[in-house]
PDB file of C-alpha atoms in Angstrom:
ATOM      1  CA  UNK A   1     -16.825   5.028  -1.214  1.00  0.00           C
ATOM      2  CA  UNK A   2     -13.345   6.561  -1.550  1.00  0.00           C
ATOM      3  CA  UNK A   3     -11.932   6.480  -5.072  1.00  0.00           C
ATOM      4  CA  UNK A   4      -8.426   7.547  -5.953  1.00  0.00           C
ATOM      5  CA  UNK A   5      -7.386   8.468  -9.496  1.00  0.00           C
ATOM      6  CA  UNK A   6      -3.871   9.085 -10.855  1.00  0.00           C
ATOM      7  CA  UNK A   7      -3.098  10.972 -14.006  1.00  0.00           C
ATOM      8  CA  UNK A   8      -1.306  10.307 -16.301  1.00  0.00           C
ATOM      9  CA  UNK A   9      -1.264   6.525 -16.358  1.00  0.00           C
ATOM     10  CA  UNK A  10       2.172   6.592 -17.942  1.00  0.00           C
ATOM     11  CA  UNK A  11       4.843   9.189 -18.450  1.00  0.00           C
ATOM     12  CA  UNK A  12       8.116   9.046 -20.393  1.00  0.00           C
ATOM     13  CA  UNK A  13      10.617  11.930 -19.992  1.00  0.00           C
ATOM     14  CA  UNK A  14      14.217  12.643 -20.731  1.00  0.00           C
ATOM     15  CA  UNK A  15      16.713  12.761 -17.914  1.00  0.00           C
ATOM     16  CA  UNK A  16      16.897  16.063 -16.141  1.00  0.00           C
ATOM     17  CA  UNK A  17      13.369  17.108 -16.680  1.00  0.00           C
ATOM     18  CA  UNK A  18      11.139  18.339 -13.827  1.00  0.00           C
ATOM     19  CA  UNK A  19       7.839  16.527 -13.673  1.00  0.00           C
ATOM     20  CA  UNK A  20       4.451  16.416 -11.883  1.00  0.00           C
ATOM     21  CA  UNK A  21       2.361  13.433 -11.084  1.00  0.00           C
ATOM     22  CA  UNK A  22      -1.323  13.977 -10.165  1.00  0.00           C
ATOM     23  CA  UNK A  23      -3.575  12.298  -7.668  1.00  0.00           C
ATOM     24  CA  UNK A  24      -7.244  13.005  -6.948  1.00  0.00           C
ATOM     25  CA  UNK A  25      -9.579  11.548  -4.357  1.00  0.00           C
ATOM     26  CA  UNK A  26     -13.376  11.670  -4.121  1.00  0.00           C
ATOM     27  CA  UNK A  27     -13.833  11.877  -0.316  1.00  0.00           C
ATOM     28  CA  UNK A  28     -12.090  14.790   1.395  1.00  0.00           C
ATOM     29  CA  UNK A  29     -12.474  13.210   4.862  1.00  0.00           C
ATOM     30  CA  UNK A  30      -8.928  11.838   4.769  1.00  0.00           C
ATOM     31  CA  UNK A  31      -6.530  11.311   7.672  1.00  0.00           C
ATOM     32  CA  UNK A  32      -3.431  11.385   5.599  1.00  0.00           C
ATOM     33  CA  UNK A  33      -2.002  10.769   2.114  1.00  0.00           C
ATOM     34  CA  UNK A  34       1.033   8.718   1.191  1.00  0.00           C
ATOM     35  CA  UNK A  35       3.124   8.610  -1.975  1.00  0.00           C
ATOM     36  CA  UNK A  36       4.903   5.327  -2.840  1.00  0.00           C
ATOM     37  CA  UNK A  37       7.163   4.013  -5.473  1.00  0.00           C
ATOM     38  CA  UNK A  38       7.077   0.408  -6.636  1.00  0.00           C
ATOM     39  CA  UNK A  39       9.721  -1.254  -8.772  1.00  0.00           C
ATOM     40  CA  UNK A  40       8.585  -4.190 -10.963  1.00  0.00           C
ATOM     41  CA  UNK A  41       7.685  -7.241  -8.872  1.00  0.00           C
ATOM     42  CA  UNK A  42       8.762  -5.568  -5.664  1.00  0.00           C
ATOM     43  CA  UNK A  43       7.148  -4.142  -2.552  1.00  0.00           C
ATOM     44  CA  UNK A  44       6.342  -0.493  -1.989  1.00  0.00           C
ATOM     45  CA  UNK A  45       8.782   2.161  -0.785  1.00  0.00           C
ATOM     46  CA  UNK A  46       7.172   5.027   1.099  1.00  0.00           C
ATOM     47  CA  UNK A  47       8.282   8.347  -0.308  1.00  0.00           C
ATOM     48  CA  UNK A  48       6.244  11.011   1.565  1.00  0.00           C
ATOM     49  CA  UNK A  49       3.324  11.168   3.971  1.00  0.00           C
ATOM     50  CA  UNK A  50       1.230  14.293   4.298  1.00  0.00           C
ATOM     51  CA  UNK A  51      -1.175  14.722   7.249  1.00  0.00           C
ATOM     52  CA  UNK A  52      -4.541  16.078   6.494  1.00  0.00           C
ATOM     53  CA  UNK A  53      -3.651  19.370   8.251  1.00  0.00           C
ATOM     54  CA  UNK A  54      -0.504  19.882   6.174  1.00  0.00           C
ATOM     55  CA  UNK A  55      -0.163  21.480   2.736  1.00  0.00           C
ATOM     56  CA  UNK A  56       3.075  19.966   1.591  1.00  0.00           C
ATOM     57  CA  UNK A  57       6.058  17.773   2.401  1.00  0.00           C
ATOM     58  CA  UNK A  58       9.597  17.723   0.900  1.00  0.00           C
ATOM     59  CA  UNK A  59      12.227  15.012   0.780  1.00  0.00           C
ATOM     60  CA  UNK A  60      15.280  15.686  -1.407  1.00  0.00           C
ATOM     61  CA  UNK A  61      14.180  16.157  -5.034  1.00  0.00           C
ATOM     62  CA  UNK A  62      10.587  15.225  -4.175  1.00  0.00           C
ATOM     63  CA  UNK A  63       7.867  17.645  -3.092  1.00  0.00           C
ATOM     64  CA  UNK A  64       4.260  16.594  -2.453  1.00  0.00           C
ATOM     65  CA  UNK A  65       1.350  18.940  -1.995  1.00  0.00           C
ATOM     66  CA  UNK A  66      -2.137  18.359  -0.682  1.00  0.00           C
ATOM     67  CA  UNK A  67      -5.336  20.347  -1.231  1.00  0.00           C
ATOM     68  CA  UNK A  68      -7.985  18.495   0.820  1.00  0.00           C
ATOM     69  CA  UNK A  69     -10.838  20.801  -0.189  1.00  0.00           C
ATOM     70  CA  UNK A  70     -10.385  20.108  -3.900  1.00  0.00           C
ATOM     71  CA  UNK A  71      -9.373  16.465  -3.350  1.00  0.00           C
ATOM     72  CA  UNK A  72      -6.071  16.783  -5.033  1.00  0.00           C
ATOM     73  CA  UNK A  73      -2.381  15.986  -4.401  1.00  0.00           C
ATOM     74  CA  UNK A  74       0.644  16.476  -6.698  1.00  0.00           C
ATOM     75  CA  UNK A  75       4.122  14.819  -6.509  1.00  0.00           C
ATOM     76  CA  UNK A  76       6.792  17.007  -8.027  1.00  0.00           C
ATOM     77  CA  UNK A  77      10.050  15.333  -8.958  1.00  0.00           C
ATOM     78  CA  UNK A  78      12.932  17.702  -9.788  1.00  0.00           C
ATOM     79  CA  UNK A  79      15.825  16.901 -12.064  1.00  0.00           C
ATOM     80  CA  UNK A  80      14.635  13.370 -12.866  1.00  0.00           C
ATOM     81  CA  UNK A  81      17.120  10.544 -13.202  1.00  0.00           C
ATOM     82  CA  UNK A  82      16.864   7.070 -14.808  1.00  0.00           C
ATOM     83  CA  UNK A  83      16.854   5.590 -11.316  1.00  0.00           C
ATOM     84  CA  UNK A  84      13.561   7.303 -10.732  1.00  0.00           C
ATOM     85  CA  UNK A  85      11.908   5.035 -13.260  1.00  0.00           C
ATOM     86  CA  UNK A  86       9.134   3.113 -11.384  1.00  0.00           C
ATOM     87  CA  UNK A  87       5.492   3.074 -10.721  1.00  0.00           C
ATOM     88  CA  UNK A  88       4.339   5.843  -8.436  1.00  0.00           C
ATOM     89  CA  UNK A  89       1.226   5.239  -6.251  1.00  0.00           C
ATOM     90  CA  UNK A  90      -0.688   7.566  -4.092  1.00  0.00           C
ATOM     91  CA  UNK A  91      -2.911   6.305  -1.314  1.00  0.00           C
ATOM     92  CA  UNK A  92      -5.229   7.792   1.231  1.00  0.00           C
ATOM     93  CA  UNK A  93      -6.443   6.748   4.701  1.00  0.00           C
ATOM     94  CA  UNK A  94      -9.994   7.783   5.456  1.00  0.00           C
ATOM     95  CA  UNK A  95     -10.988   9.064   8.849  1.00  0.00           C
ATOM     96  CA  UNK A  96     -14.327   8.285  10.383  1.00  0.00           C
ATOM     97  CA  UNK A  97     -16.715  10.755  11.976  1.00  0.00           C
ATOM     98  CA  UNK A  98     -14.878  10.359  15.327  1.00  0.00           C
ATOM     99  CA  UNK A  99     -11.621  11.388  13.694  1.00  0.00           C
ATOM    100  CA  UNK A 100     -10.108   7.944  14.070  1.00  0.00           C
ATOM    101  CA  UNK A 101      -8.559   6.006  11.176  1.00  0.00           C
ATOM    102  CA  UNK A 102      -9.929   3.088   9.419  1.00  0.00           C
ATOM    103  CA  UNK A 103      -6.362   1.953   8.967  1.00  0.00           C
ATOM    104  CA  UNK A 104      -6.633   0.873   5.370  1.00  0.00           C
ATOM    105  CA  UNK A 105      -4.950   2.646   2.491  1.00  0.00           C
ATOM    106  CA  UNK A 106      -7.035   3.217  -0.662  1.00  0.00           C
ATOM    107  CA  UNK A 107      -4.676   3.228  -3.653  1.00  0.00           C
ATOM    108  CA  UNK A 108      -4.764   4.835  -7.092  1.00  0.00           C
ATOM    109  CA  UNK A 109      -3.869   2.741 -10.093  1.00  0.00           C
ATOM    110  CA  UNK A 110      -0.423   4.346 -10.347  1.00  0.00           C
ATOM    111  CA  UNK A 111       1.651   6.337 -12.829  1.00  0.00           C
ATOM    112  CA  UNK A 112       4.353   4.376 -14.611  1.00  0.00           C
ATOM    113  CA  UNK A 113       7.353   6.705 -14.997  1.00  0.00           C
ATOM    114  CA  UNK A 114      10.215   6.088 -17.401  1.00  0.00           C
ATOM    115  CA  UNK A 115      13.166   8.430 -17.368  1.00  0.00           C
ATOM    116  CA  UNK A 116      15.463   7.760 -20.335  1.00  0.00           C
ATOM    117  CA  UNK A 117      19.066   8.840 -20.487  1.00  0.00           C
TER     118      UNK A 117
ATOM    119  CA  UNK B   1      16.819  -1.034  11.603  1.00  0.00           C
ATOM    120  CA  UNK B   2      15.327  -4.172   9.913  1.00  0.00           C
ATOM    121  CA  UNK B   3      12.328  -3.499   7.660  1.00  0.00           C
ATOM    122  CA  UNK B   4       9.127  -5.553   7.306  1.00  0.00           C
ATOM    123  CA  UNK B   5       9.951  -9.123   6.307  1.00  0.00           C
ATOM    124  CA  UNK B   6       7.707 -11.640   4.612  1.00  0.00           C
ATOM    125  CA  UNK B   7       7.951 -15.320   3.979  1.00  0.00           C
ATOM    126  CA  UNK B   8       7.949 -17.247   1.749  1.00  0.00           C
ATOM    127  CA  UNK B   9       9.026 -15.154  -1.240  1.00  0.00           C
ATOM    128  CA  UNK B  10       7.170 -17.355  -3.619  1.00  0.00           C
ATOM    129  CA  UNK B  11       4.440 -19.991  -3.064  1.00  0.00           C
ATOM    130  CA  UNK B  12       2.836 -22.288  -5.594  1.00  0.00           C
ATOM    131  CA  UNK B  13      -0.282 -24.066  -4.648  1.00  0.00           C
ATOM    132  CA  UNK B  14      -2.992 -26.084  -6.354  1.00  0.00           C
ATOM    133  CA  UNK B  15      -6.646 -25.004  -6.505  1.00  0.00           C
ATOM    134  CA  UNK B  16      -8.540 -26.043  -3.424  1.00  0.00           C
ATOM    135  CA  UNK B  17      -5.419 -26.088  -1.166  1.00  0.00           C
ATOM    136  CA  UNK B  18      -4.607 -23.693   1.766  1.00  0.00           C
ATOM    137  CA  UNK B  19      -1.863 -21.180   1.778  1.00  0.00           C
ATOM    138  CA  UNK B  20      -0.194 -19.487   4.768  1.00  0.00           C
ATOM    139  CA  UNK B  21       1.804 -16.360   4.425  1.00  0.00           C
ATOM    140  CA  UNK B  22       3.848 -14.727   7.192  1.00  0.00           C
ATOM    141  CA  UNK B  23       4.886 -11.201   8.086  1.00  0.00           C
ATOM    142  CA  UNK B  24       7.171  -9.719  10.707  1.00  0.00           C
ATOM    143  CA  UNK B  25       6.701  -5.965  11.337  1.00  0.00           C
ATOM    144  CA  UNK B  26       9.296  -3.359  12.043  1.00  0.00           C
ATOM    145  CA  UNK B  27      10.352  -3.478  15.702  1.00  0.00           C
ATOM    146  CA  UNK B  28       8.082  -1.311  17.777  1.00  0.00           C
ATOM    147  CA  UNK B  29       5.169  -1.356  15.294  1.00  0.00           C
ATOM    148  CA  UNK B  30       1.902  -2.825  16.563  1.00  0.00           C
ATOM    149  CA  UNK B  31      -0.212  -2.510  13.487  1.00  0.00           C
ATOM    150  CA  UNK B  32       0.065  -4.972  10.604  1.00  0.00           C
ATOM    151  CA  UNK B  33      -1.851  -4.702   7.335  1.00  0.00           C
ATOM    152  CA  UNK B  34      -2.337  -7.117   4.480  1.00  0.00           C
ATOM    153  CA  UNK B  35      -2.938  -6.089   0.874  1.00  0.00           C
ATOM    154  CA  UNK B  36      -3.498  -8.055  -2.322  1.00  0.00           C
ATOM    155  CA  UNK B  37      -2.045  -6.862  -5.694  1.00  0.00           C
ATOM    156  CA  UNK B  38      -3.560  -8.898  -8.496  1.00  0.00           C
ATOM    157  CA  UNK B  39      -2.808  -8.146 -12.135  1.00  0.00           C
ATOM    158  CA  UNK B  40      -5.149  -5.549 -13.450  1.00  0.00           C
ATOM    159  CA  UNK B  41      -6.884  -4.947 -10.096  1.00  0.00           C
ATOM    160  CA  UNK B  42      -4.458  -2.715  -8.327  1.00  0.00           C
ATOM    161  CA  UNK B  43      -3.781  -2.830  -4.602  1.00  0.00           C
ATOM    162  CA  UNK B  44      -6.663  -3.966  -2.504  1.00  0.00           C
ATOM    163  CA  UNK B  45      -6.855  -3.787   1.322  1.00  0.00           C
ATOM    164  CA  UNK B  46      -7.365  -7.140   3.005  1.00  0.00           C
ATOM    165  CA  UNK B  47      -6.968  -6.951   6.761  1.00  0.00           C
ATOM    166  CA  UNK B  48      -5.680  -4.760   9.574  1.00  0.00           C
ATOM    167  CA  UNK B  49      -4.500  -6.111  12.908  1.00  0.00           C
ATOM    168  CA  UNK B  50      -3.577  -3.994  15.856  1.00  0.00           C
ATOM    169  CA  UNK B  51      -2.580  -5.254  19.419  1.00  0.00           C
ATOM    170  CA  UNK B  52      -3.648  -8.758  18.397  1.00  0.00           C
ATOM    171  CA  UNK B  53      -7.120  -7.770  17.263  1.00  0.00           C
ATOM    172  CA  UNK B  54      -8.690  -7.520  13.808  1.00  0.00           C
ATOM    173  CA  UNK B  55      -9.591  -3.828  13.442  1.00  0.00           C
ATOM    174  CA  UNK B  56     -10.788  -3.665   9.842  1.00  0.00           C
ATOM    175  CA  UNK B  57     -11.444  -5.988   6.987  1.00  0.00           C
ATOM    176  CA  UNK B  58     -11.644  -5.375   3.207  1.00  0.00           C
ATOM    177  CA  UNK B  59     -14.216  -6.760   0.830  1.00  0.00           C
ATOM    178  CA  UNK B  60     -12.911 -10.310   0.672  1.00  0.00           C
ATOM    179  CA  UNK B  61     -14.583 -13.614   1.300  1.00  0.00           C
ATOM    180  CA  UNK B  62     -14.252 -15.373   4.764  1.00  0.00           C
ATOM    181  CA  UNK B  63     -11.736 -17.844   3.299  1.00  0.00           C
ATOM    182  CA  UNK B  64      -9.258 -15.088   3.679  1.00  0.00           C
ATOM    183  CA  UNK B  65      -8.358 -14.914   7.390  1.00  0.00           C
ATOM    184  CA  UNK B  66      -5.394 -14.158   9.598  1.00  0.00           C
ATOM    185  CA  UNK B  67      -4.132 -13.484  13.062  1.00  0.00           C
ATOM    186  CA  UNK B  68      -1.627 -11.440  14.914  1.00  0.00           C
ATOM    187  CA  UNK B  69       0.677 -13.007  17.452  1.00  0.00           C
ATOM    188  CA  UNK B  70       1.755 -11.533  20.879  1.00  0.00           C
ATOM    189  CA  UNK B  71       5.124 -10.499  19.210  1.00  0.00           C
ATOM    190  CA  UNK B  72       2.986  -8.549  16.666  1.00  0.00           C
ATOM    191  CA  UNK B  73       3.955 -10.815  13.775  1.00  0.00           C
ATOM    192  CA  UNK B  74       1.127 -11.919  11.601  1.00  0.00           C
ATOM    193  CA  UNK B  75       0.036 -14.668   9.211  1.00  0.00           C
ATOM    194  CA  UNK B  76      -2.550 -14.565   6.447  1.00  0.00           C
ATOM    195  CA  UNK B  77      -4.391 -17.801   5.660  1.00  0.00           C
ATOM    196  CA  UNK B  78      -6.171 -18.380   2.427  1.00  0.00           C
ATOM    197  CA  UNK B  79      -8.427 -21.484   2.319  1.00  0.00           C
ATOM    198  CA  UNK B  80      -9.947 -23.240  -0.682  1.00  0.00           C
ATOM    199  CA  UNK B  81      -7.609 -21.543  -3.020  1.00  0.00           C
ATOM    200  CA  UNK B  82      -8.995 -20.301  -6.393  1.00  0.00           C
ATOM    201  CA  UNK B  83      -7.106 -19.369  -9.548  1.00  0.00           C
ATOM    202  CA  UNK B  84      -7.931 -15.732  -9.065  1.00  0.00           C
ATOM    203  CA  UNK B  85      -6.141 -15.751  -5.742  1.00  0.00           C
ATOM    204  CA  UNK B  86      -2.954 -15.625  -7.638  1.00  0.00           C
ATOM    205  CA  UNK B  87      -1.325 -12.312  -6.769  1.00  0.00           C
ATOM    206  CA  UNK B  88       1.397 -10.486  -4.836  1.00  0.00           C
ATOM    207  CA  UNK B  89       0.437 -10.344  -1.197  1.00  0.00           C
ATOM    208  CA  UNK B  90       1.981  -7.346   0.621  1.00  0.00           C
ATOM    209  CA  UNK B  91       2.282  -6.805   4.303  1.00  0.00           C
ATOM    210  CA  UNK B  92       2.781  -3.477   5.865  1.00  0.00           C
ATOM    211  CA  UNK B  93       3.329  -2.254   9.448  1.00  0.00           C
ATOM    212  CA  UNK B  94       2.930   1.049  11.312  1.00  0.00           C
ATOM    213  CA  UNK B  95       3.171   2.474  14.810  1.00  0.00           C
ATOM    214  CA  UNK B  96      -0.579   2.819  14.864  1.00  0.00           C
ATOM    215  CA  UNK B  97      -3.537   3.059  12.498  1.00  0.00           C
ATOM    216  CA  UNK B  98      -2.806   6.726  11.962  1.00  0.00           C
ATOM    217  CA  UNK B  99       0.821   6.382  11.052  1.00  0.00           C
ATOM    218  CA  UNK B 100       2.926   5.977   7.970  1.00  0.00           C
ATOM    219  CA  UNK B 101       2.772   2.431   6.638  1.00  0.00           C
ATOM    220  CA  UNK B 102       5.969   0.575   5.625  1.00  0.00           C
ATOM    221  CA  UNK B 103       5.762  -2.330   3.263  1.00  0.00           C
ATOM    222  CA  UNK B 104       7.503  -5.631   2.943  1.00  0.00           C
ATOM    223  CA  UNK B 105       8.832  -7.129  -0.309  1.00  0.00           C
ATOM    224  CA  UNK B 106       5.742  -9.395  -0.706  1.00  0.00           C
ATOM    225  CA  UNK B 107       4.851 -13.049  -1.228  1.00  0.00           C
ATOM    226  CA  UNK B 108       4.068 -14.084  -4.791  1.00  0.00           C
ATOM    227  CA  UNK B 109       1.258 -16.691  -4.595  1.00  0.00           C
ATOM    228  CA  UNK B 110       0.626 -18.709  -7.742  1.00  0.00           C
ATOM    229  CA  UNK B 111      -2.470 -20.960  -7.838  1.00  0.00           C
ATOM    230  CA  UNK B 112      -2.436 -23.621 -10.591  1.00  0.00           C
TER     231      UNK B 112
END
């Protein structure tokens, strides 16, 4: 059974700091990995998707890396801003033996990020 | 381009009643997913529909069911509501089961 763990559970940083959020998964047979942010009481906003064959993806101040063999992904946020305050979730889609997707995302519990001015 | 839409925003029901939640995917997306986010339990996968067929189902009882219509919109039905069904229900869509999933704003279901 796929399990996804995110560390730390919560993080509070001053504005301008660079930070790293960690995600680990137990089953390396993944099809892809997505990072999301969720604002309180809202839906999820997709930040980055990394295919299993890729090592990293970048979007603006965000950079996500993937090491399938060790079951780890990191989300790097550069020059953090108060508007980055949210819960960050990573999720994986498992692939089956035939290489097709089960479709479902398995989520970690999230990292609650607070960036204070 | 319009995103994933869900209705209603909030739904209040009494234990034992039935609830129906609706989702419209992004235009061109054929896959629709349903997830439950209950307090303290994180996001749990409920159902995946693609091309009108149920493709995968999470570990939920049969009273959670749904369907996908020819226009790819979907509805989630929850029968015999229990207090622990109170949660945010999120719908997502994608081009296929392999693709990036985009989420709607959710329906907050409260069972009293």
